[in-house]
Amino acid sequence: MSTRDSRSRRERIIRYRADRALTREQAAARISAYVYGNIILFAALVPMTEADAAHGHALQVLAGVAVSTLLAHVFAELIGHNVREEKPLTLGAIRHELRDAGPIATTATVPALLMAAAWAGWLPGVAAIAASDVYLLLRLAAIGLIVERLRSSRVSPRTLLAGIGLAAVAAAIALLKVTVSH
């Protein structure tokens, strides 16, 4: 096997490519929902206390924030769709927007499970909140990697550093939202 074949095979194994059928517009819509969902849920988690987690209030708030953010995002995108397209809105377009907003729902899954575990008494509330915060910050730090994956570009160390910078900015935005709204 030649060096070139070996390198090509190694790149296929290491490099995870996004769905090639995904258009640039769809990829942009999904990354937008991913970033937005992470920021909003992080902002919802920041003021939570151990008592909130233990009594189920944190789970209730997270679920409410996730569902309302998803619905608001889909609604806004459907309005935008009406501006971009001359034809009437179809059921297919609604399904398309729901699919593109999916990252908002996936953002909430792990924190909701952690809050449910705290509510059930299987996990201390502080641990559930801290683990959820770390999880969301890691998701935010992965933004650069996800963008590269959606572009089907090669990931570099610079990409990871950019993701960490993006996570810091996103966390600052979430903290600003908490500060202003509480």
Coordinates of N, CA and C in Angstrom, one line a residue:
M1 N 0.9 -1.2 0.0 CA 0.0 0.0 0.0 C 0.9 1.2 0.0
S2 N 0.6 2.2 -0.9 CA 1.4 3.4 -1.0 C 1.1 4.3 0.2
T3 N 2.0 5.3 0.4 CA 1.8 6.3 1.4 C 0.6 7.1 1.2
R4 N 0.3 7.4 0.0 CA -0.9 8.2 -0.4 C -2.1 7.5 -0.1
D5 N -2.2 6.1 -0.4 CA -3.4 5.3 -0.1 C -3.6 5.2 1.4
S6 N -2.5 5.1 2.2 CA -2.5 4.9 3.6 C -3.1 6.2 4.2
R7 N -2.6 7.4 3.7 CA -3.0 8.7 4.3 C -4.5 8.9 3.9
S8 N -4.9 8.5 2.7 CA -6.3 8.7 2.3 C -7.2 7.8 3.2
R9 N -6.8 6.6 3.4 CA -7.6 5.7 4.3 C -7.7 6.2 5.7
R10 N -6.6 6.7 6.2 CA -6.5 7.3 7.6 C -7.5 8.5 7.7
E11 N -7.5 9.4 6.7 CA -8.3 10.5 6.7 C -9.8 10.1 6.7
R12 N -10.1 9.1 5.9 CA -11.5 8.6 5.9 C -11.9 8.1 7.3
I13 N -11.0 7.5 8.0 CA -11.3 6.9 9.3 C -11.5 8.0 10.3
I14 N -10.5 9.0 10.3 CA -10.5 10.0 11.3 C -11.5 11.1 11.0
R15 N -11.7 11.5 9.8 CA -12.5 12.6 9.5 C -14.0 12.2 9.3
Y16 N -14.8 12.8 10.1 CA -16.3 12.5 10.0 C -16.9 13.6 9.2
R17 N -17.6 13.2 8.1 CA -18.1 14.2 7.2 C -19.6 14.3 7.5
A18 N -20.1 15.5 7.3 CA -21.6 15.7 7.5 C -22.3 15.1 6.3
D19 N -23.6 15.0 6.4 CA -24.5 14.5 5.4 C -24.3 15.4 4.1
R20 N -23.8 14.8 3.1 CA -23.6 15.6 1.8 C -24.8 16.1 1.2
A21 N -26.0 15.6 1.6 CA -27.3 16.1 1.1 C -27.7 17.4 1.8
L22 N -27.0 17.7 2.9 CA -27.4 18.9 3.7 C -26.9 20.1 2.9
T23 N -27.8 21.0 2.6 CA -27.4 22.2 1.9 C -26.7 23.2 2.9
R24 N -26.0 24.2 2.3 CA -25.3 25.2 3.2 C -26.3 25.9 4.0
E25 N -27.5 26.2 3.4 CA -28.5 26.9 4.2 C -29.1 26.1 5.4
Q26 N -29.3 24.8 5.1 CA -29.7 23.9 6.2 C -28.7 23.8 7.3
A27 N -27.4 23.6 6.9 CA -26.3 23.5 7.9 C -26.3 24.8 8.7
A28 N -26.4 26.0 8.1 CA -26.4 27.2 8.8 C -27.6 27.3 9.8
A29 N -28.7 26.9 9.3 CA -29.9 26.9 10.2 C -29.7 26.0 11.4
R30 N -29.1 24.8 11.2 CA -28.9 23.9 12.3 C -27.9 24.4 13.3
I31 N -26.8 25.0 12.8 CA -25.8 25.5 13.7 C -26.3 26.7 14.4
S32 N -27.1 27.5 13.8 CA -27.8 28.6 14.5 C -28.6 28.1 15.6
A33 N -29.4 27.1 15.4 CA -30.3 26.5 16.4 C -29.4 25.9 17.5
Y34 N -28.3 25.3 17.2 CA -27.4 24.7 18.1 C -26.9 25.7 19.1
V35 N -26.3 26.8 18.5 CA -25.7 27.9 19.3 C -26.8 28.5 20.2
Y36 N -27.9 28.9 19.6 CA -29.0 29.6 20.3 C -29.5 28.7 21.4
G37 N -29.8 27.5 21.2 CA -30.3 26.6 22.2 C -29.3 26.4 23.4
N38 N -28.0 26.3 23.1 CA -27.0 26.2 24.2 C -27.0 27.5 25.0
I39 N -27.0 28.6 24.4 CA -26.9 29.9 25.1 C -28.1 30.1 26.0
I40 N -29.3 29.8 25.5 CA -30.5 30.1 26.2 C -30.6 29.1 27.4
L41 N -30.3 27.8 27.1 CA -30.4 26.8 28.2 C -29.3 27.1 29.3
F42 N -28.1 27.5 28.9 CA -27.1 27.8 29.9 C -27.6 29.0 30.7
A43 N -28.2 30.0 30.1 CA -28.7 31.1 30.8 C -29.8 30.7 31.8
A44 N -30.6 29.7 31.4 CA -31.7 29.2 32.3 C -31.1 28.5 33.5
L45 N -29.9 27.8 33.3 CA -29.3 27.0 34.3 C -28.5 27.8 35.4
V46 N -27.9 28.9 34.9 CA -27.0 29.7 35.8 C -27.6 30.1 37.1
P47 N -28.9 30.6 37.2 CA -29.4 31.0 38.5 C -30.0 29.8 39.3
M48 N -30.0 28.6 38.8 CA -30.6 27.5 39.5 C -29.8 27.2 40.8
T49 N -30.5 26.7 41.8 CA -29.9 26.4 43.1 C -30.1 24.9 43.3
E50 N -29.5 24.4 44.4 CA -29.6 23.0 44.7 C -31.1 22.7 45.1
A51 N -31.7 23.6 45.7 CA -33.1 23.4 46.1 C -34.0 23.3 44.8
D52 N -33.7 24.1 43.8 CA -34.4 24.1 42.5 C -34.3 22.7 41.9
A53 N -33.1 22.2 41.9 CA -32.9 20.8 41.3 C -33.6 19.7 42.1
A54 N -33.5 19.8 43.4 CA -34.0 18.8 44.3 C -35.6 18.8 44.3
H55 N -36.2 19.9 44.1 CA -37.7 20.0 44.1 C -38.3 19.9 42.7
G56 N -37.5 19.7 41.7 CA -38.0 19.5 40.3 C -38.3 20.8 39.6
H57 N -38.0 22.0 40.3 CA -38.2 23.3 39.6 C -37.2 23.4 38.5
A58 N -36.0 23.0 38.6 CA -35.0 23.2 37.6 C -35.4 22.4 36.3
L59 N -35.9 21.2 36.5 CA -36.4 20.3 35.4 C -37.5 21.0 34.7
Q60 N -38.5 21.5 35.5 CA -39.6 22.2 34.9 C -39.2 23.5 34.1
V61 N -38.3 24.2 34.7 CA -37.8 25.4 33.9 C -37.1 25.0 32.7
L62 N -36.2 24.1 32.8 CA -35.4 23.6 31.6 C -36.3 23.1 30.5
A63 N -37.3 22.3 30.9 CA -38.2 21.8 29.9 C -39.0 22.9 29.2
G64 N -39.5 23.8 30.1 CA -40.3 25.0 29.5 C -39.4 25.9 28.6
V65 N -38.2 26.1 29.0 CA -37.3 27.0 28.2 C -37.0 26.3 26.9
A66 N -36.7 24.9 26.9 CA -36.4 24.2 25.7 C -37.6 24.2 24.7
V67 N -38.8 23.9 25.2 CA -39.9 23.8 24.4 C -40.3 25.2 23.8
S68 N -40.3 26.2 24.7 CA -40.7 27.5 24.2 C -39.6 28.1 23.3
T69 N -38.3 27.8 23.5 CA -37.3 28.3 22.6 C -37.4 27.6 21.2
L70 N -37.7 26.3 21.3 CA -37.9 25.5 20.0 C -39.0 26.1 19.2
L71 N -40.2 26.3 19.9 CA -41.3 26.8 19.2 C -41.1 28.2 18.7
A72 N -40.5 29.1 19.5 CA -40.2 30.4 19.0 C -39.2 30.4 17.8
H73 N -38.2 29.6 17.9 CA -37.3 29.5 16.8 C -38.0 29.0 15.5
V74 N -38.8 28.0 15.6 CA -39.5 27.5 14.4 C -40.5 28.5 13.9
F75 N -41.2 29.2 14.8 CA -42.1 30.3 14.4 C -41.4 31.4 13.6
A76 N -40.3 31.8 14.2 CA -39.5 32.9 13.5 C -39.0 32.4 12.2
E77 N -38.5 31.2 12.1 CA -38.0 30.7 10.8 C -39.1 30.6 9.8
L78 N -40.3 30.2 10.2 CA -41.5 30.1 9.3 C -41.9 31.5 8.7
I79 N -41.8 32.5 9.6 CA -42.0 33.9 9.1 C -41.0 34.2 8.1
G80 N -39.7 33.9 8.4 CA -38.6 34.2 7.5 C -38.8 33.4 6.2
H81 N -39.3 32.2 6.3 CA -39.6 31.4 5.1 C -40.6 32.2 4.2
N82 N -41.6 32.8 4.8 CA -42.6 33.5 4.0 C -42.0 34.7 3.3
V83 N -40.9 35.3 3.9 CA -40.2 36.4 3.2 C -39.4 35.9 2.1
R84 N -38.7 34.7 2.3 CA -37.8 34.2 1.2 C -38.5 33.6 0.1
E85 N -39.7 32.9 0.4 CA -40.4 32.2 -0.7 C -41.7 32.9 -1.1
E86 N -42.0 32.8 -2.3 CA -43.2 33.5 -2.8 C -44.4 32.5 -2.7
K87 N -44.1 31.2 -2.6 CA -45.2 30.2 -2.5 C -45.7 30.0 -1.1
P88 N -46.9 29.6 -1.0 CA -47.5 29.4 0.4 C -46.8 28.3 1.2
L89 N -46.9 28.5 2.5 CA -46.2 27.6 3.4 C -46.9 26.2 3.3
T90 N -46.1 25.1 3.3 CA -46.6 23.8 3.2 C -46.2 23.0 4.5
L91 N -46.8 21.8 4.6 CA -46.5 21.0 5.8 C -45.1 20.5 5.7
G92 N -44.6 20.3 4.5 CA -43.2 19.9 4.3 C -42.2 21.0 4.8
A93 N -42.6 22.3 4.5 CA -41.7 23.4 5.0 C -41.7 23.4 6.5
I94 N -42.9 23.2 7.1 CA -43.0 23.2 8.6 C -42.1 22.0 9.2
R95 N -42.2 20.8 8.6 CA -41.3 19.7 9.0 C -39.9 20.0 8.8
H96 N -39.6 20.7 7.7 CA -38.2 21.1 7.5 C -37.7 22.0 8.6
E97 N -38.5 23.0 9.0 CA -38.0 23.9 10.0 C -37.9 23.3 11.4
L98 N -38.8 22.3 11.6 CA -38.8 21.6 12.9 C -37.5 20.7 12.9
R99 N -37.1 20.1 11.8 CA -35.9 19.3 11.7 C -34.7 20.2 12.0
D100 N -34.7 21.4 11.3 CA -33.5 22.3 11.5 C -33.4 22.8 12.9
A101 N -34.5 22.9 13.6 CA -34.5 23.4 15.0 C -34.2 22.2 16.0
G102 N -34.1 21.0 15.5 CA -33.8 19.9 16.4 C -32.6 20.1 17.4
P103 N -31.6 20.8 17.0 CA -30.5 20.9 18.0 C -30.9 21.6 19.3
I104 N -31.9 22.4 19.2 CA -32.4 23.0 20.5 C -32.9 22.0 21.4
A105 N -33.7 21.0 20.9 CA -34.2 19.9 21.7 C -33.0 19.0 22.2
T106 N -32.1 18.7 21.4 CA -31.0 17.9 21.8 C -30.1 18.5 22.9
T107 N -30.0 19.9 22.8 CA -29.3 20.6 23.8 C -29.9 20.3 25.2
A108 N -31.2 20.2 25.3 CA -31.8 20.1 26.6 C -31.8 18.7 27.2
T109 N -31.6 17.7 26.4 CA -31.7 16.3 26.8 C -30.9 15.9 28.0
V110 N -29.6 16.1 27.9 CA -28.7 15.7 29.0 C -29.0 16.5 30.3
P111 N -29.1 17.9 30.2 CA -29.4 18.6 31.4 C -30.7 18.2 32.0
A112 N -31.7 17.9 31.2 CA -33.0 17.5 31.7 C -32.9 16.2 32.4
L113 N -32.2 15.2 31.9 CA -32.0 14.0 32.5 C -31.2 14.1 33.8
L114 N -30.2 15.0 33.9 CA -29.5 15.3 35.1 C -30.4 15.9 36.2
M115 N -31.3 16.8 35.7 CA -32.2 17.5 36.7 C -33.3 16.5 37.2
A116 N -33.7 15.6 36.3 CA -34.6 14.5 36.7 C -34.0 13.6 37.7
A117 N -32.7 13.3 37.5 CA -32.0 12.4 38.5 C -31.9 13.2 39.9
A118 N -31.6 14.5 39.8 CA -31.6 15.2 41.1 C -32.9 15.3 41.8
W119 N -34.0 15.4 41.0 CA -35.3 15.5 41.5 C -35.7 14.1 42.2
A120 N -35.2 13.0 41.5 CA -35.5 11.7 42.0 C -34.6 11.3 43.3
G121 N -33.7 12.2 43.5 CA -32.8 12.0 44.7 C -31.6 11.1 44.4
W122 N -31.4 10.8 43.1 CA -30.3 9.9 42.7 C -28.9 10.7 42.6
L123 N -29.0 12.0 42.5 CA -27.9 12.8 42.3 C -28.1 14.1 43.1
P124 N -27.0 14.6 43.8 CA -27.2 15.8 44.5 C -27.5 17.0 43.5
G125 N -28.3 17.9 43.9 CA -28.7 19.0 43.0 C -27.5 19.8 42.5
V126 N -26.5 20.1 43.4 CA -25.3 20.8 43.0 C -24.6 20.1 41.9
A127 N -24.5 18.8 42.0 CA -23.8 18.0 41.0 C -24.5 18.0 39.7
A128 N -25.8 17.9 39.7 CA -26.6 18.0 38.5 C -26.5 19.3 37.8
I129 N -26.5 20.4 38.5 CA -26.4 21.7 38.0 C -25.0 21.9 37.4
A130 N -24.0 21.5 38.2 CA -22.6 21.7 37.7 C -22.3 20.8 36.5
A131 N -22.8 19.6 36.5 CA -22.6 18.7 35.3 C -23.3 19.3 34.1
S132 N -24.5 19.8 34.3 CA -25.2 20.4 33.2 C -24.5 21.7 32.6
D133 N -24.0 22.5 33.5 CA -23.2 23.7 33.1 C -22.0 23.2 32.3
V134 N -21.2 22.3 32.8 CA -20.0 21.8 32.1 C -20.4 21.2 30.7
Y135 N -21.5 20.4 30.7 CA -22.0 19.8 29.5 C -22.3 20.9 28.4
L136 N -23.0 21.9 28.8 CA -23.4 23.0 27.9 C -22.1 23.8 27.5
L137 N -21.2 24.0 28.4 CA -20.0 24.7 28.0 C -19.1 23.9 27.0
L138 N -19.1 22.6 27.2 CA -18.4 21.7 26.3 C -19.1 21.7 24.9
R139 N -20.4 21.7 24.9 CA -21.1 21.8 23.6 C -20.8 23.1 22.9
L140 N -20.7 24.2 23.7 CA -20.4 25.5 23.1 C -19.0 25.5 22.6
A141 N -18.0 24.9 23.3 CA -16.7 24.8 22.9 C -16.5 24.0 21.6
A142 N -17.5 23.1 21.4 CA -17.4 22.2 20.2 C -18.0 22.9 18.9
I143 N -18.4 24.1 19.1 CA -19.0 24.8 17.9 C -18.1 24.8 16.7
G144 N -16.8 25.2 16.9 CA -15.9 25.2 15.8 C -15.8 23.8 15.1
L145 N -15.7 22.8 15.9 CA -15.6 21.4 15.3 C -16.9 21.1 14.5
I146 N -18.0 21.5 15.1 CA -19.3 21.2 14.4 C -19.4 22.0 13.1
V147 N -19.0 23.2 13.1 CA -19.0 24.0 11.9 C -18.1 23.4 10.8
E148 N -16.9 23.0 11.2 CA -16.0 22.3 10.3 C -16.6 21.0 9.8
R149 N -17.3 20.3 10.6 CA -17.9 19.0 10.2 C -19.0 19.3 9.2
L150 N -19.8 20.3 9.5 CA -20.9 20.7 8.5 C -20.3 21.2 7.2
R151 N -19.2 21.8 7.2 CA -18.5 22.3 6.0 C -17.8 21.1 5.3
S152 N -17.6 20.0 6.0 CA -16.8 18.9 5.6 C -15.4 19.3 5.4
S153 N -14.9 20.2 6.3 CA -13.5 20.7 6.2 C -12.7 19.9 7.2
R154 N -11.4 20.0 7.1 CA -10.5 19.3 8.0 C -10.4 20.1 9.3
V155 N -10.4 19.4 10.4 CA -10.4 20.1 11.7 C -8.9 20.3 12.1
S156 N -8.6 21.5 12.6 CA -7.3 21.8 13.0 C -7.3 22.3 14.5
P157 N -6.1 22.3 15.1 CA -6.0 22.8 16.5 C -6.6 24.2 16.6
R158 N -6.4 25.0 15.6 CA -7.0 26.4 15.6 C -8.5 26.4 15.7
T159 N -9.1 25.3 15.1 CA -10.6 25.2 15.1 C -11.0 25.0 16.6
L160 N -10.3 24.1 17.3 CA -10.6 23.9 18.7 C -10.4 25.2 19.5
L161 N -9.4 25.9 19.3 CA -9.2 27.2 20.0 C -10.2 28.2 19.7
A162 N -10.6 28.2 18.5 CA -11.7 29.1 18.1 C -13.0 28.7 18.8
G163 N -13.3 27.4 18.9 CA -14.4 26.9 19.6 C -14.4 27.3 21.1
I164 N -13.3 27.3 21.7 CA -13.2 27.7 23.1 C -13.5 29.2 23.2
G165 N -12.9 30.0 22.3 CA -13.2 31.4 22.3 C -14.7 31.7 22.1
L166 N -15.3 30.9 21.2 CA -16.8 31.0 20.9 C -17.6 30.7 22.2
A167 N -17.1 29.6 22.9 CA -17.8 29.2 24.1 C -17.7 30.3 25.2
A168 N -16.6 31.0 25.2 CA -16.4 32.1 26.2 C -17.4 33.2 25.9
V169 N -17.5 33.6 24.6 CA -18.4 34.6 24.1 C -19.8 34.2 24.4
A170 N -20.2 33.0 24.1 CA -21.5 32.5 24.3 C -21.9 32.5 25.8
A171 N -20.9 32.1 26.6 CA -21.2 32.1 28.1 C -21.3 33.5 28.6
A172 N -20.6 34.4 28.1 CA -20.7 35.9 28.5 C -22.1 36.4 28.1
I173 N -22.6 36.0 26.9 CA -23.9 36.4 26.4 C -25.0 35.8 27.4
A174 N -24.8 34.6 27.7 CA -25.8 33.9 28.7 C -25.7 34.6 30.0
L175 N -24.5 34.9 30.5 CA -24.4 35.6 31.8 C -25.0 37.0 31.8
L176 N -24.8 37.7 30.7 CA -25.5 39.0 30.5 C -27.0 38.9 30.5
K177 N -27.5 37.9 29.8 CA -29.0 37.7 29.8 C -29.5 37.4 31.3
V178 N -28.8 36.6 32.0 CA -29.1 36.3 33.4 C -29.1 37.6 34.2
T179 N -28.0 38.4 34.1 CA -27.8 39.6 34.9 C -28.9 40.6 34.6
V180 N -29.2 40.8 33.3 CA -30.2 41.8 32.9 C -31.6 41.3 33.3
S181 N -31.9 40.0 33.2 CA -33.3 39.6 33.4 C -33.6 39.2 34.8
H182 N -32.7 39.1 35.7 CA -33.0 38.8 37.1 C -32.7 39.9 38.0

